[in-house]
Each structure stands twice: as C-alpha cells, then as structure tokens.
JSON list of C-alpha atoms in Angstrom, two decimals:
[
{"chain": "A", "resi": 1, "resn": "MET", "atom": "CA", "xyz": [-33.27, 20.64, -143.76]},
{"chain": "A", "resi": 2, "resn": "VAL", "atom": "CA", "xyz": [-30.63, 18.71, -145.70]},
{"chain": "A", "resi": 3, "resn": "LEU", "atom": "CA", "xyz": [-28.85, 17.53, -142.54]},
{"chain": "A", "resi": 4, "resn": "PRO", "atom": "CA", "xyz": [-30.85, 14.26, -142.24]},
{"chain": "A", "resi": 5, "resn": "VAL", "atom": "CA", "xyz": [-29.16, 13.08, -145.45]},
{"chain": "A", "resi": 6, "resn": "GLU", "atom": "CA", "xyz": [-25.92, 12.92, -143.46]},
{"chain": "A", "resi": 7, "resn": "GLN", "atom": "CA", "xyz": [-27.47, 11.72, -140.20]},
{"chain": "A", "resi": 8, "resn": "PHE", "atom": "CA", "xyz": [-29.67, 8.91, -141.55]},
{"chain": "A", "resi": 9, "resn": "GLN", "atom": "CA", "xyz": [-27.17, 6.37, -142.85]},
{"chain": "A", "resi": 10, "resn": "ASP", "atom": "CA", "xyz": [-26.00, 2.80, -142.60]},
{"chain": "A", "resi": 11, "resn": "GLU", "atom": "CA", "xyz": [-22.65, 3.00, -140.81]},
{"chain": "A", "resi": 12, "resn": "ARG", "atom": "CA", "xyz": [-21.41, -0.15, -142.54]},
{"chain": "A", "resi": 13, "resn": "VAL", "atom": "CA", "xyz": [-21.42, 1.66, -145.88]},
{"chain": "A", "resi": 14, "resn": "GLU", "atom": "CA", "xyz": [-19.25, 4.41, -144.48]},
{"chain": "A", "resi": 15, "resn": "GLY", "atom": "CA", "xyz": [-16.92, 1.86, -142.85]},
{"chain": "A", "resi": 16, "resn": "GLY", "atom": "CA", "xyz": [-15.54, -1.40, -144.18]},
{"chain": "A", "resi": 17, "resn": "PHE", "atom": "CA", "xyz": [-18.70, -2.72, -145.80]},
{"chain": "A", "resi": 18, "resn": "TRP", "atom": "CA", "xyz": [-17.13, -2.65, -149.26]},
{"chain": "A", "resi": 19, "resn": "TRP", "atom": "CA", "xyz": [-14.90, -5.56, -148.29]},
{"chain": "A", "resi": 20, "resn": "GLN", "atom": "CA", "xyz": [-17.93, -7.60, -147.30]},
{"chain": "A", "resi": 21, "resn": "LEU", "atom": "CA", "xyz": [-19.48, -6.96, -150.69]},
{"chain": "A", "resi": 22, "resn": "LEU", "atom": "CA", "xyz": [-16.35, -7.81, -152.57]},
{"chain": "A", "resi": 23, "resn": "ASN", "atom": "CA", "xyz": [-15.54, -10.89, -150.50]},
{"chain": "A", "resi": 24, "resn": "ARG", "atom": "CA", "xyz": [-19.09, -12.24, -150.63]},
{"chain": "A", "resi": 25, "resn": "GLU", "atom": "CA", "xyz": [-19.41, -12.77, -146.89]},
{"chain": "A", "resi": 26, "resn": "LYS", "atom": "CA", "xyz": [-22.50, -14.64, -145.78]},
{"chain": "A", "resi": 27, "resn": "ASN", "atom": "CA", "xyz": [-25.27, -12.71, -144.04]},
{"chain": "A", "resi": 28, "resn": "ALA", "atom": "CA", "xyz": [-23.99, -9.39, -145.37]},
{"chain": "A", "resi": 29, "resn": "ARG", "atom": "CA", "xyz": [-27.19, -7.38, -145.00]},
{"chain": "A", "resi": 30, "resn": "LEU", "atom": "CA", "xyz": [-27.50, -3.78, -146.12]},
{"chain": "A", "resi": 31, "resn": "ASP", "atom": "CA", "xyz": [-30.28, -1.38, -145.19]},
{"chain": "A", "resi": 32, "resn": "ILE", "atom": "CA", "xyz": [-30.90, -0.16, -148.72]},
{"chain": "A", "resi": 33, "resn": "LYS", "atom": "CA", "xyz": [-33.12, 2.72, -147.58]},
{"chain": "A", "resi": 34, "resn": "LYS", "atom": "CA", "xyz": [-30.51, 4.18, -145.24]},
{"chain": "A", "resi": 35, "resn": "ALA", "atom": "CA", "xyz": [-27.61, 3.49, -147.57]},
{"chain": "A", "resi": 36, "resn": "GLY", "atom": "CA", "xyz": [-29.04, 4.96, -150.75]},
{"chain": "A", "resi": 37, "resn": "ILE", "atom": "CA", "xyz": [-32.74, 5.55, -151.26]},
{"chain": "A", "resi": 38, "resn": "PHE", "atom": "CA", "xyz": [-33.27, 8.10, -148.49]},
{"chain": "A", "resi": 39, "resn": "PRO", "atom": "CA", "xyz": [-30.21, 10.25, -149.30]},
{"chain": "A", "resi": 40, "resn": "ILE", "atom": "CA", "xyz": [-31.24, 10.59, -152.92]},
{"chain": "A", "resi": 41, "resn": "VAL", "atom": "CA", "xyz": [-34.97, 11.14, -152.31]},
{"chain": "A", "resi": 42, "resn": "HIS", "atom": "CA", "xyz": [-34.51, 13.62, -149.47]},
{"chain": "A", "resi": 43, "resn": "GLY", "atom": "CA", "xyz": [-31.60, 15.42, -151.12]},
{"chain": "A", "resi": 44, "resn": "VAL", "atom": "CA", "xyz": [-33.58, 15.87, -154.33]},
{"chain": "A", "resi": 45, "resn": "ARG", "atom": "CA", "xyz": [-36.56, 17.06, -152.27]},
{"chain": "A", "resi": 46, "resn": "VAL", "atom": "CA", "xyz": [-34.43, 19.79, -150.67]},
{"chain": "A", "resi": 47, "resn": "LEU", "atom": "CA", "xyz": [-32.98, 20.88, -154.01]},
{"chain": "A", "resi": 48, "resn": "ALA", "atom": "CA", "xyz": [-36.49, 21.01, -155.52]},
{"chain": "A", "resi": 49, "resn": "LEU", "atom": "CA", "xyz": [-37.82, 23.10, -152.65]},
{"chain": "A", "resi": 50, "resn": "GLU", "atom": "CA", "xyz": [-34.98, 25.56, -153.09]},
{"chain": "A", "resi": 51, "resn": "ALA", "atom": "CA", "xyz": [-35.63, 25.76, -156.84]},
{"chain": "A", "resi": 52, "resn": "GLY", "atom": "CA", "xyz": [-39.39, 26.23, -156.40]},
{"chain": "A", "resi": 53, "resn": "ILE", "atom": "CA", "xyz": [-40.27, 22.95, -158.09]},
{"chain": "A", "resi": 54, "resn": "GLY", "atom": "CA", "xyz": [-43.71, 21.60, -157.25]},
{"chain": "A", "resi": 55, "resn": "ALA", "atom": "CA", "xyz": [-43.26, 18.06, -158.58]},
{"chain": "A", "resi": 56, "resn": "THR", "atom": "CA", "xyz": [-43.63, 15.32, -155.99]},
{"chain": "A", "resi": 57, "resn": "ASN", "atom": "CA", "xyz": [-42.02, 12.40, -157.83]},
{"chain": "A", "resi": 58, "resn": "THR", "atom": "CA", "xyz": [-38.25, 12.20, -157.38]},
{"chain": "A", "resi": 59, "resn": "PHE", "atom": "CA", "xyz": [-37.63, 11.38, -161.05]},
{"chain": "A", "resi": 60, "resn": "ASP", "atom": "CA", "xyz": [-39.78, 14.34, -162.14]},
{"chain": "A", "resi": 61, "resn": "ARG", "atom": "CA", "xyz": [-37.95, 16.56, -159.66]},
{"chain": "A", "resi": 62, "resn": "LEU", "atom": "CA", "xyz": [-34.61, 15.51, -161.10]},
{"chain": "A", "resi": 63, "resn": "GLU", "atom": "CA", "xyz": [-35.75, 16.40, -164.62]},
{"chain": "A", "resi": 64, "resn": "ALA", "atom": "CA", "xyz": [-37.09, 19.75, -163.42]},
{"chain": "A", "resi": 65, "resn": "LEU", "atom": "CA", "xyz": [-33.85, 20.50, -161.56]},
{"chain": "A", "resi": 66, "resn": "VAL", "atom": "CA", "xyz": [-31.87, 19.91, -164.75]},
{"chain": "A", "resi": 67, "resn": "SER", "atom": "CA", "xyz": [-34.23, 22.08, -166.80]},
{"chain": "A", "resi": 68, "resn": "LYS", "atom": "CA", "xyz": [-33.80, 24.92, -164.28]},
{"chain": "A", "resi": 69, "resn": "ASN", "atom": "CA", "xyz": [-30.01, 24.43, -164.27]},
{"chain": "A", "resi": 70, "resn": "ALA", "atom": "CA", "xyz": [-30.18, 23.69, -160.55]},
{"chain": "A", "resi": 71, "resn": "LEU", "atom": "CA", "xyz": [-28.44, 20.33, -160.98]},
{"chain": "A", "resi": 72, "resn": "GLN", "atom": "CA", "xyz": [-25.98, 19.01, -163.55]},
{"chain": "A", "resi": 73, "resn": "LYS", "atom": "CA", "xyz": [-27.50, 16.58, -166.00]},
{"chain": "A", "resi": 74, "resn": "THR", "atom": "CA", "xyz": [-24.85, 13.93, -165.37]},
{"chain": "A", "resi": 75, "resn": "MET", "atom": "CA", "xyz": [-25.51, 14.02, -161.62]},
{"chain": "A", "resi": 76, "resn": "ALA", "atom": "CA", "xyz": [-29.28, 13.88, -162.16]},
{"chain": "A", "resi": 77, "resn": "ASP", "atom": "CA", "xyz": [-28.97, 10.96, -164.60]},
{"chain": "A", "resi": 78, "resn": "ASP", "atom": "CA", "xyz": [-26.65, 9.06, -162.25]},
{"chain": "A", "resi": 79, "resn": "ALA", "atom": "CA", "xyz": [-28.94, 9.71, -159.28]},
{"chain": "A", "resi": 80, "resn": "ALA", "atom": "CA", "xyz": [-32.02, 8.58, -161.22]},
{"chain": "A", "resi": 81, "resn": "GLU", "atom": "CA", "xyz": [-30.35, 5.38, -162.42]},
{"chain": "A", "resi": 82, "resn": "SER", "atom": "CA", "xyz": [-29.01, 4.61, -158.97]},
{"chain": "A", "resi": 83, "resn": "LEU", "atom": "CA", "xyz": [-32.36, 5.27, -157.33]},
{"chain": "A", "resi": 84, "resn": "ALA", "atom": "CA", "xyz": [-34.17, 3.04, -159.80]},
{"chain": "A", "resi": 85, "resn": "PHE", "atom": "CA", "xyz": [-31.67, 0.23, -159.20]},
{"chain": "A", "resi": 86, "resn": "LEU", "atom": "CA", "xyz": [-31.84, 0.58, -155.41]},
{"chain": "A", "resi": 87, "resn": "MET", "atom": "CA", "xyz": [-35.65, 0.58, -155.53]},
{"chain": "A", "resi": 88, "resn": "ARG", "atom": "CA", "xyz": [-35.56, -2.59, -157.64]},
{"chain": "A", "resi": 89, "resn": "LEU", "atom": "CA", "xyz": [-33.31, -4.29, -155.09]},
{"chain": "A", "resi": 90, "resn": "ARG", "atom": "CA", "xyz": [-35.63, -3.23, -152.28]},
{"chain": "A", "resi": 91, "resn": "LEU", "atom": "CA", "xyz": [-38.68, -4.53, -154.15]},
{"chain": "A", "resi": 92, "resn": "GLU", "atom": "CA", "xyz": [-37.04, -7.86, -154.92]},
{"chain": "A", "resi": 93, "resn": "ALA", "atom": "CA", "xyz": [-35.97, -8.28, -151.28]},
{"chain": "A", "resi": 94, "resn": "GLY", "atom": "CA", "xyz": [-39.50, -7.45, -150.13]},
{"chain": "A", "resi": 95, "resn": "LEU", "atom": "CA", "xyz": [-41.05, -9.94, -152.52]},
{"chain": "A", "resi": 96, "resn": "GLU", "atom": "CA", "xyz": [-38.60, -12.60, -151.38]},
{"chain": "A", "resi": 97, "resn": "ALA", "atom": "CA", "xyz": [-39.49, -11.89, -147.74]},
{"chain": "A", "resi": 98, "resn": "LEU", "atom": "CA", "xyz": [-43.19, -12.23, -148.56]},
{"chain": "A", "resi": 99, "resn": "ARG", "atom": "CA", "xyz": [-42.59, -15.53, -150.35]},
{"chain": "A", "resi": 100, "resn": "GLY", "atom": "CA", "xyz": [-40.69, -16.80, -147.32]},
{"chain": "A", "resi": 101, "resn": "GLN", "atom": "CA", "xyz": [-43.36, -15.41, -144.97]},
{"chain": "A", "resi": 102, "resn": "LYS", "atom": "CA", "xyz": [-40.75, -13.26, -143.23]},
{"chain": "A", "resi": 103, "resn": "PRO", "atom": "CA", "xyz": [-41.30, -9.73, -141.93]},
{"chain": "A", "resi": 104, "resn": "LEU", "atom": "CA", "xyz": [-40.64, -6.94, -144.41]},
{"chain": "A", "resi": 105, "resn": "SER", "atom": "CA", "xyz": [-37.59, -4.77, -143.94]},
{"chain": "A", "resi": 106, "resn": "ASN", "atom": "CA", "xyz": [-35.38, -2.50, -145.98]},
{"chain": "A", "resi": 107, "resn": "GLU", "atom": "CA", "xyz": [-32.48, -4.93, -145.82]},
{"chain": "A", "resi": 108, "resn": "VAL", "atom": "CA", "xyz": [-30.95, -6.66, -148.82]},
{"chain": "A", "resi": 109, "resn": "ASP", "atom": "CA", "xyz": [-28.82, -9.77, -148.43]},
{"chain": "A", "resi": 110, "resn": "THR", "atom": "CA", "xyz": [-25.83, -8.79, -150.52]},
{"chain": "A", "resi": 111, "resn": "ALA", "atom": "CA", "xyz": [-24.43, -12.33, -150.40]},
{"chain": "A", "resi": 112, "resn": "SER", "atom": "CA", "xyz": [-27.37, -13.51, -152.50]},
{"chain": "A", "resi": 113, "resn": "LEU", "atom": "CA", "xyz": [-26.84, -10.89, -155.23]},
{"chain": "A", "resi": 114, "resn": "SER", "atom": "CA", "xyz": [-25.39, -11.82, -158.58]},
{"chain": "A", "resi": 115, "resn": "THR", "atom": "CA", "xyz": [-21.94, -10.54, -159.46]},
{"chain": "A", "resi": 116, "resn": "LEU", "atom": "CA", "xyz": [-23.53, -8.02, -161.82]},
{"chain": "A", "resi": 117, "resn": "ASP", "atom": "CA", "xyz": [-25.93, -6.74, -159.14]},
{"chain": "A", "resi": 118, "resn": "LYS", "atom": "CA", "xyz": [-23.04, -6.44, -156.66]},
{"chain": "A", "resi": 119, "resn": "ASP", "atom": "CA", "xyz": [-21.13, -4.35, -159.18]},
{"chain": "A", "resi": 120, "resn": "LEU", "atom": "CA", "xyz": [-24.21, -2.21, -159.86]},
{"chain": "A", "resi": 121, "resn": "LEU", "atom": "CA", "xyz": [-24.81, -1.82, -156.11]},
{"chain": "A", "resi": 122, "resn": "HIS", "atom": "CA", "xyz": [-21.23, -0.72, -155.63]},
{"chain": "A", "resi": 123, "resn": "ASP", "atom": "CA", "xyz": [-21.61, 1.85, -158.43]},
{"chain": "A", "resi": 124, "resn": "ALA", "atom": "CA", "xyz": [-24.96, 3.06, -157.09]},
{"chain": "A", "resi": 125, "resn": "LEU", "atom": "CA", "xyz": [-23.53, 3.58, -153.61]},
{"chain": "A", "resi": 126, "resn": "LEU", "atom": "CA", "xyz": [-20.63, 5.53, -155.11]},
{"chain": "A", "resi": 127, "resn": "VAL", "atom": "CA", "xyz": [-23.16, 7.79, -156.83]},
{"chain": "A", "resi": 128, "resn": "VAL", "atom": "CA", "xyz": [-24.95, 8.25, -153.49]},
{"chain": "A", "resi": 129, "resn": "LYS", "atom": "CA", "xyz": [-21.65, 9.16, -151.86]},
{"chain": "A", "resi": 130, "resn": "ARG", "atom": "CA", "xyz": [-20.90, 11.69, -154.63]},
{"chain": "A", "resi": 131, "resn": "PHE", "atom": "CA", "xyz": [-24.43, 13.13, -154.34]},
{"chain": "A", "resi": 132, "resn": "LYS", "atom": "CA", "xyz": [-24.11, 13.48, -150.58]},
{"chain": "A", "resi": 133, "resn": "ARG", "atom": "CA", "xyz": [-20.75, 15.18, -151.00]},
{"chain": "A", "resi": 134, "resn": "MET", "atom": "CA", "xyz": [-22.29, 17.64, -153.47]},
{"chain": "A", "resi": 135, "resn": "LEU", "atom": "CA", "xyz": [-25.09, 18.42, -151.00]},
{"chain": "A", "resi": 136, "resn": "ALA", "atom": "CA", "xyz": [-22.62, 18.83, -148.14]},
{"chain": "A", "resi": 137, "resn": "GLN", "atom": "CA", "xyz": [-20.58, 21.32, -150.16]},
{"chain": "A", "resi": 138, "resn": "ARG", "atom": "CA", "xyz": [-23.61, 23.19, -151.47]},
{"chain": "A", "resi": 139, "resn": "TYR", "atom": "CA", "xyz": [-25.24, 23.59, -148.05]},
{"chain": "A", "resi": 140, "resn": "HIS", "atom": "CA", "xyz": [-22.02, 23.85, -146.03]},
{"chain": "A", "resi": 141, "resn": "LEU", "atom": "CA", "xyz": [-22.81, 20.86, -143.83]},
{"chain": "A", "resi": 142, "resn": "ASP", "atom": "CA", "xyz": [-19.25, 20.85, -142.52]},
{"chain": "A", "resi": 143, "resn": "ARG", "atom": "CA", "xyz": [-20.31, 23.74, -140.27]},
{"chain": "A", "resi": 144, "resn": "PHE", "atom": "CA", "xyz": [-22.72, 21.55, -138.30]}
]
C-alpha cells in the first residue's frame, strides 16, 4: 500500500532539478503534488492505518501518530510544516492561474518564487525525501 509513494513522483526532483532551482532557470515548473504533497499525505495515511488511527485529516493523523509513538515528533513536525508550505504554494499557483484565466494544474513556476520561498521549497523537498526514505526502510520497499 505504501508503494505508490515511491512510484508517484516528479522525476526532475530525483534528478538534476535542484540546479534549476538554485540557478533560477526560466520556466522551471514543478508538479508540487507529485514532488511533495502526495508522498506526505499518502505516507501518513498508511502509517495511520497501521496504527489504527481513524482521523482523516493529515495534520490530525500526524499528531495522533506522535501520541501513539508511531512516528517521531521531529519527523511529524517537519512533515506538517513542509505539507503546509507545499499546500500554500499550490494554492497560490492555482489562484494565479485563475487570475490569468489559465487551466488549473499542480505545477508551480519555481522561477517566479522569491529567494525565501525557493529556500523553503528546497528544505520541504528534503523533508519529503527523508520521509520517503523512512517509509522505504520501515516497509522494506527495497524488496519490490
């Protein structure tokens, strides 16, 4: 059940996308859902199912996982902060698309982000990578 976290991803994040972020290339678009939102939401969902947690909100699930000692508090806090940031980026990109009468997507133009938001995006994606690594170790995804 946790395998989609590894399968559903933006390949550019796993490859050389960091250089695009750091070098501020034009038209550097990132599918924020694939890169970060889905791995956190689905990974937390799987952990909550295993722990018998009935909450349906990801932030509530993270709190419940910590209270049941099913997830370290630092990981839960980092995942929650990263998820909130990624959701904000997605919302802002969606609102900008609506203002420009463009079709909605999950993509964020990283070239248009402020330096602070680029740094926060970089940190959030590192948290996602760490979270995915924790899930892969916990559920032995290297066997698939």
